[in-house]
mmCIF file with all atom_site columns, C-alpha atoms in Angstrom:
data_model
loop_
_atom_site.group_PDB
_atom_site.id
_atom_site.type_symbol
_atom_site.label_atom_id
_atom_site.label_alt_id
_atom_site.label_comp_id
_atom_site.label_asym_id
_atom_site.label_entity_id
_atom_site.label_seq_id
_atom_site.pdbx_PDB_ins_code
_atom_site.Cartn_x
_atom_site.Cartn_y
_atom_site.Cartn_z
_atom_site.occupancy
_atom_site.B_iso_or_equiv
_atom_site.pdbx_formal_charge
_atom_site.auth_seq_id
_atom_site.auth_comp_id
_atom_site.auth_asym_id
_atom_site.auth_atom_id
_atom_site.pdbx_PDB_model_num
ATOM 1   C CA . MET A 1 1   ? 25.500  10.322  -159.190 1.00 0.00 ? 1   MET A CA 1
ATOM 2   C CA . ARG A 1 2   ? 23.577  7.734   -157.181 1.00 0.00 ? 2   ARG A CA 1
ATOM 3   C CA . ALA A 1 3   ? 25.602  5.981   -154.474 1.00 0.00 ? 3   ALA A CA 1
ATOM 4   C CA . THR A 1 4   ? 25.597  2.189   -154.268 1.00 0.00 ? 4   THR A CA 1
ATOM 5   C CA . ASP A 1 5   ? 24.754  0.288   -151.077 1.00 0.00 ? 5   ASP A CA 1
ATOM 6   C CA . HIS A 1 6   ? 28.428  -0.695  -150.736 1.00 0.00 ? 6   HIS A CA 1
ATOM 7   C CA . GLN A 1 7   ? 29.567  2.950   -150.909 1.00 0.00 ? 7   GLN A CA 1
ATOM 8   C CA . ILE A 1 8   ? 26.952  3.972   -148.351 1.00 0.00 ? 8   ILE A CA 1
ATOM 9   C CA . LEU A 1 9   ? 27.918  1.135   -146.002 1.00 0.00 ? 9   LEU A CA 1
ATOM 10  C CA . GLU A 1 10  ? 31.621  1.982   -146.200 1.00 0.00 ? 10  GLU A CA 1
ATOM 11  C CA . SER A 1 11  ? 30.833  5.629   -145.467 1.00 0.00 ? 11  SER A CA 1
ATOM 12  C CA . ILE A 1 12  ? 28.643  4.661   -142.487 1.00 0.00 ? 12  ILE A CA 1
ATOM 13  C CA . LYS A 1 13  ? 31.455  2.479   -141.118 1.00 0.00 ? 13  LYS A CA 1
ATOM 14  C CA . LYS A 1 14  ? 33.943  5.344   -141.501 1.00 0.00 ? 14  LYS A CA 1
ATOM 15  C CA . VAL A 1 15  ? 31.607  7.767   -139.712 1.00 0.00 ? 15  VAL A CA 1
ATOM 16  C CA . LEU A 1 16  ? 31.013  5.269   -136.871 1.00 0.00 ? 16  LEU A CA 1
ATOM 17  C CA . ARG A 1 17  ? 34.769  4.739   -136.501 1.00 0.00 ? 17  ARG A CA 1
ATOM 18  C CA . ASP A 1 18  ? 35.091  8.457   -135.771 1.00 0.00 ? 18  ASP A CA 1
ATOM 19  C CA . ASP A 1 19  ? 31.960  8.713   -133.591 1.00 0.00 ? 19  ASP A CA 1
ATOM 20  C CA . LEU A 1 20  ? 30.928  5.828   -131.362 1.00 0.00 ? 20  LEU A CA 1
ATOM 21  C CA . VAL A 1 21  ? 27.257  6.891   -131.358 1.00 0.00 ? 21  VAL A CA 1
ATOM 22  C CA . ILE A 1 22  ? 25.249  8.958   -133.827 1.00 0.00 ? 22  ILE A CA 1
ATOM 23  C CA . HIS A 1 23  ? 22.182  10.388  -132.067 1.00 0.00 ? 23  HIS A CA 1
ATOM 24  C CA . SER A 1 24  ? 19.874  11.005  -135.019 1.00 0.00 ? 24  SER A CA 1
ATOM 25  C CA . GLN A 1 25  ? 19.154  9.977   -138.574 1.00 0.00 ? 25  GLN A CA 1
ATOM 26  C CA . LYS A 1 26  ? 19.725  13.570  -139.734 1.00 0.00 ? 26  LYS A CA 1
ATOM 27  C CA . GLU A 1 27  ? 23.174  13.704  -138.118 1.00 0.00 ? 27  GLU A CA 1
ATOM 28  C CA . LEU A 1 28  ? 24.179  10.420  -139.775 1.00 0.00 ? 28  LEU A CA 1
ATOM 29  C CA . PHE A 1 29  ? 22.825  11.659  -143.115 1.00 0.00 ? 29  PHE A CA 1
ATOM 30  C CA . GLU A 1 30  ? 24.874  14.872  -142.973 1.00 0.00 ? 30  GLU A CA 1
ATOM 31  C CA . LYS A 1 31  ? 28.097  13.060  -142.081 1.00 0.00 ? 31  LYS A CA 1
ATOM 32  C CA . VAL A 1 32  ? 27.642  10.278  -144.659 1.00 0.00 ? 32  VAL A CA 1
ATOM 33  C CA . LYS A 1 33  ? 26.699  12.735  -147.413 1.00 0.00 ? 33  LYS A CA 1
ATOM 34  C CA . LYS A 1 34  ? 29.738  14.896  -146.604 1.00 0.00 ? 34  LYS A CA 1
ATOM 35  C CA . ASN A 1 35  ? 31.949  11.805  -146.675 1.00 0.00 ? 35  ASN A CA 1
ATOM 36  C CA . LEU A 1 36  ? 30.518  10.566  -149.995 1.00 0.00 ? 36  LEU A CA 1
ATOM 37  C CA . SER A 1 37  ? 30.537  14.005  -151.647 1.00 0.00 ? 37  SER A CA 1
ATOM 38  C CA . GLU A 1 38  ? 34.270  14.643  -151.239 1.00 0.00 ? 38  GLU A CA 1
ATOM 39  C CA . ASP A 1 39  ? 34.952  13.888  -154.923 1.00 0.00 ? 39  ASP A CA 1
ATOM 40  C CA . LYS A 1 40  ? 31.597  14.631  -156.572 1.00 0.00 ? 40  LYS A CA 1
ATOM 41  C CA . GLU A 1 41  ? 27.998  15.294  -155.551 1.00 0.00 ? 41  GLU A CA 1
ATOM 42  C CA . VAL A 1 42  ? 25.966  12.175  -154.702 1.00 0.00 ? 42  VAL A CA 1
ATOM 43  C CA . GLN A 1 43  ? 22.215  11.689  -154.485 1.00 0.00 ? 43  GLN A CA 1
ATOM 44  C CA . ILE A 1 44  ? 21.095  9.955   -151.303 1.00 0.00 ? 44  ILE A CA 1
ATOM 45  C CA . SER A 1 45  ? 18.238  10.170  -148.793 1.00 0.00 ? 45  SER A CA 1
ATOM 46  C CA . GLN A 1 46  ? 18.046  9.803   -145.032 1.00 0.00 ? 46  GLN A CA 1
ATOM 47  C CA . GLU A 1 47  ? 15.670  6.858   -145.396 1.00 0.00 ? 47  GLU A CA 1
ATOM 48  C CA . ARG A 1 48  ? 18.054  4.995   -147.702 1.00 0.00 ? 48  ARG A CA 1
ATOM 49  C CA . ILE A 1 49  ? 20.963  5.459   -145.289 1.00 0.00 ? 49  ILE A CA 1
ATOM 50  C CA . ARG A 1 50  ? 18.779  4.125   -142.430 1.00 0.00 ? 50  ARG A CA 1
ATOM 51  C CA . LYS A 1 51  ? 17.700  1.094   -144.457 1.00 0.00 ? 51  LYS A CA 1
ATOM 52  C CA . VAL A 1 52  ? 21.242  0.265   -145.632 1.00 0.00 ? 52  VAL A CA 1
ATOM 53  C CA . ALA A 1 53  ? 22.575  0.599   -142.066 1.00 0.00 ? 53  ALA A CA 1
ATOM 54  C CA . LYS A 1 54  ? 19.987  -1.843  -140.690 1.00 0.00 ? 54  LYS A CA 1
ATOM 55  C CA . LYS A 1 55  ? 20.283  -4.226  -143.655 1.00 0.00 ? 55  LYS A CA 1
ATOM 56  C CA . TYR A 1 56  ? 24.038  -4.682  -143.197 1.00 0.00 ? 56  TYR A CA 1
ATOM 57  C CA . GLY A 1 57  ? 24.100  -5.065  -139.417 1.00 0.00 ? 57  GLY A CA 1
ATOM 58  C CA . VAL A 1 58  ? 24.689  -1.600  -137.962 1.00 0.00 ? 58  VAL A CA 1
ATOM 59  C CA . LYS A 1 59  ? 23.090  -1.434  -134.504 1.00 0.00 ? 59  LYS A CA 1
ATOM 60  C CA . VAL A 1 60  ? 20.036  0.830   -134.682 1.00 0.00 ? 60  VAL A CA 1
ATOM 61  C CA . GLN A 1 61  ? 18.056  1.749   -131.583 1.00 0.00 ? 61  GLN A CA 1
ATOM 62  C CA . VAL A 1 62  ? 14.582  3.153   -132.180 1.00 0.00 ? 62  VAL A CA 1
ATOM 63  C CA . HIS A 1 63  ? 12.936  5.620   -129.807 1.00 0.00 ? 63  HIS A CA 1
ATOM 64  C CA . SER A 1 64  ? 9.191   5.920   -130.231 1.00 0.00 ? 64  SER A CA 1
ATOM 65  C CA . ARG A 1 65  ? 6.420   8.280   -129.221 1.00 0.00 ? 65  ARG A CA 1
ATOM 66  C CA . LYS A 1 66  ? 2.653   8.239   -129.187 1.00 0.00 ? 66  LYS A CA 1
ATOM 67  C CA . GLY A 1 67  ? 1.450   8.810   -132.689 1.00 0.00 ? 67  GLY A CA 1
ATOM 68  C CA . LYS A 1 68  ? -0.238  7.293   -135.670 1.00 0.00 ? 68  LYS A CA 1
ATOM 69  C CA . VAL A 1 69  ? -0.049  3.535   -136.033 1.00 0.00 ? 69  VAL A CA 1
ATOM 70  C CA . ILE A 1 70  ? 2.485   2.553   -138.686 1.00 0.00 ? 70  ILE A CA 1
ATOM 71  C CA . LYS A 1 71  ? 1.583   -0.173  -141.164 1.00 0.00 ? 71  LYS A CA 1
ATOM 72  C CA . ASP A 1 72  ? 4.953   -0.793  -142.859 1.00 0.00 ? 72  ASP A CA 1
ATOM 73  C CA . CYS A 1 73  ? 8.388   -1.501  -141.398 1.00 0.00 ? 73  CYS A CA 1
ATOM 74  C CA . PRO A 1 74  ? 10.619  1.603   -141.486 1.00 0.00 ? 74  PRO A CA 1
ATOM 75  C CA . PHE A 1 75  ? 13.652  -0.569  -142.331 1.00 0.00 ? 75  PHE A CA 1
ATOM 76  C CA . CYS A 1 76  ? 12.563  -3.103  -144.947 1.00 0.00 ? 76  CYS A CA 1
ATOM 77  C CA . GLY A 1 77  ? 9.163   -1.811  -146.050 1.00 0.00 ? 77  GLY A CA 1
ATOM 78  C CA . LYS A 1 78  ? 7.300   -5.077  -145.360 1.00 0.00 ? 78  LYS A CA 1
ATOM 79  C CA . GLU A 1 79  ? 3.898   -5.033  -143.699 1.00 0.00 ? 79  GLU A CA 1
ATOM 80  C CA . LEU A 1 80  ? 3.945   -5.178  -139.882 1.00 0.00 ? 80  LEU A CA 1
ATOM 81  C CA . GLN A 1 81  ? 1.948   -7.939  -138.212 1.00 0.00 ? 81  GLN A CA 1
ATOM 82  C CA . ASP A 1 82  ? 0.087   -7.725  -134.914 1.00 0.00 ? 82  ASP A CA 1
ATOM 83  C CA . ILE A 1 83  ? 1.540   -9.044  -131.656 1.00 0.00 ? 83  ILE A CA 1
ATOM 84  C CA . ILE A 1 84  ? -1.429  -10.585 -129.870 1.00 0.00 ? 84  ILE A CA 1
ATOM 85  C CA . SER A 1 85  ? -1.680  -11.399 -126.186 1.00 0.00 ? 85  SER A CA 1
ATOM 86  C CA . GLN A 1 86  ? -4.503  -12.474 -123.915 1.00 0.00 ? 86  GLN A CA 1
ATOM 87  C CA . ASP A 1 87  ? -5.856  -10.209 -121.213 1.00 0.00 ? 87  ASP A CA 1
ATOM 88  C CA . LEU A 1 88  ? -6.936  -11.421 -117.761 1.00 0.00 ? 88  LEU A CA 1
ATOM 89  C CA . PHE A 1 89  ? -10.338 -12.452 -119.091 1.00 0.00 ? 89  PHE A CA 1
ATOM 90  C CA . GLY A 1 90  ? -8.927  -14.564 -121.945 1.00 0.00 ? 90  GLY A CA 1
ATOM 91  C CA . ARG A 1 91  ? -9.721  -12.090 -124.721 1.00 0.00 ? 91  ARG A CA 1
ATOM 92  C CA . ALA A 1 92  ? -7.201  -11.530 -127.512 1.00 0.00 ? 92  ALA A CA 1
ATOM 93  C CA . THR A 1 93  ? -5.604  -8.088  -127.374 1.00 0.00 ? 93  THR A CA 1
ATOM 94  C CA . THR A 1 94  ? -3.155  -6.491  -129.774 1.00 0.00 ? 94  THR A CA 1
ATOM 95  C CA . ILE A 1 95  ? -0.165  -5.115  -127.837 1.00 0.00 ? 95  ILE A CA 1
ATOM 96  C CA . GLY A 1 96  ? 2.147   -4.133  -130.675 1.00 0.00 ? 96  GLY A CA 1
ATOM 97  C CA . LYS A 1 97  ? 3.449   -4.733  -134.171 1.00 0.00 ? 97  LYS A CA 1
ATOM 98  C CA . VAL A 1 98  ? 6.369   -6.827  -135.457 1.00 0.00 ? 98  VAL A CA 1
ATOM 99  C CA . CYS A 1 99  ? 8.110   -7.217  -138.804 1.00 0.00 ? 99  CYS A CA 1
ATOM 100 C CA . LYS A 1 100 ? 8.555   -10.895 -139.645 1.00 0.00 ? 100 LYS A CA 1
ATOM 101 C CA . ASN A 1 101 ? 11.374  -10.048 -142.066 1.00 0.00 ? 101 ASN A CA 1
ATOM 102 C CA . CYS A 1 102 ? 13.790  -7.962  -139.960 1.00 0.00 ? 102 CYS A CA 1
ATOM 103 C CA . LYS A 1 103 ? 12.358  -8.451  -136.422 1.00 0.00 ? 103 LYS A CA 1
ATOM 104 C CA . PHE A 1 104 ? 11.578  -4.733  -135.840 1.00 0.00 ? 104 PHE A CA 1
ATOM 105 C CA . GLU A 1 105 ? 9.063   -4.319  -132.981 1.00 0.00 ? 105 GLU A CA 1
ATOM 106 C CA . ILE A 1 106 ? 7.004   -1.366  -131.826 1.00 0.00 ? 106 ILE A CA 1
ATOM 107 C CA . GLY A 1 107 ? 4.213   -0.938  -129.283 1.00 0.00 ? 107 GLY A CA 1
ATOM 108 C CA . MET A 1 108 ? 0.608   -0.277  -130.197 1.00 0.00 ? 108 MET A CA 1
ATOM 109 C CA . GLY A 1 109 ? -0.192  3.372   -130.888 1.00 0.00 ? 109 GLY A CA 1
ATOM 110 C CA . ARG A 1 110 ? 3.498   4.269   -131.192 1.00 0.00 ? 110 ARG A CA 1
ATOM 111 C CA . SER A 1 111 ? 5.554   5.553   -134.097 1.00 0.00 ? 111 SER A CA 1
ATOM 112 C CA . PRO A 1 112 ? 9.340   5.926   -134.507 1.00 0.00 ? 112 PRO A CA 1
ATOM 113 C CA . SER A 1 113 ? 10.628  9.356   -133.502 1.00 0.00 ? 113 SER A CA 1
ATOM 114 C CA . ARG A 1 114 ? 14.415  8.956   -133.330 1.00 0.00 ? 114 ARG A CA 1
ATOM 115 C CA . TYR A 1 115 ? 16.983  6.486   -134.609 1.00 0.00 ? 115 TYR A CA 1
ATOM 116 C CA . ILE A 1 116 ? 20.288  6.060   -132.774 1.00 0.00 ? 116 ILE A CA 1
ATOM 117 C CA . PHE A 1 117 ? 23.148  4.358   -134.617 1.00 0.00 ? 117 PHE A CA 1
ATOM 118 C CA . ARG A 1 118 ? 25.958  2.556   -132.766 1.00 0.00 ? 118 ARG A CA 1
ATOM 119 C CA . ARG A 1 119 ? 29.157  0.855   -133.748 1.00 0.00 ? 119 ARG A CA 1
#
């Protein structure tokens, strides 16, 4: 059975009522899947839980690390656009990426490494 966004959101809310902070996407996935699978087995992915949480207003903090440059937003899938600034000599320099749809921001040369979910 495939879970609906509403079922996932309700499960996330229940998990966050019990725990104030969830320190990783994997931890949230395990708790939500356990909560949803009480009656019957459900099909769900960690990425879908992350996207539903962000879409419906759960506070998500993103820790990043040096890594490959990401092209698409990890929350909504839209293409990230460059954040451009001027250096001391007036030249345009890219300092990061931003999603125009959901306002996700990340520095240049960084990639998400950990997601922290809060009530």
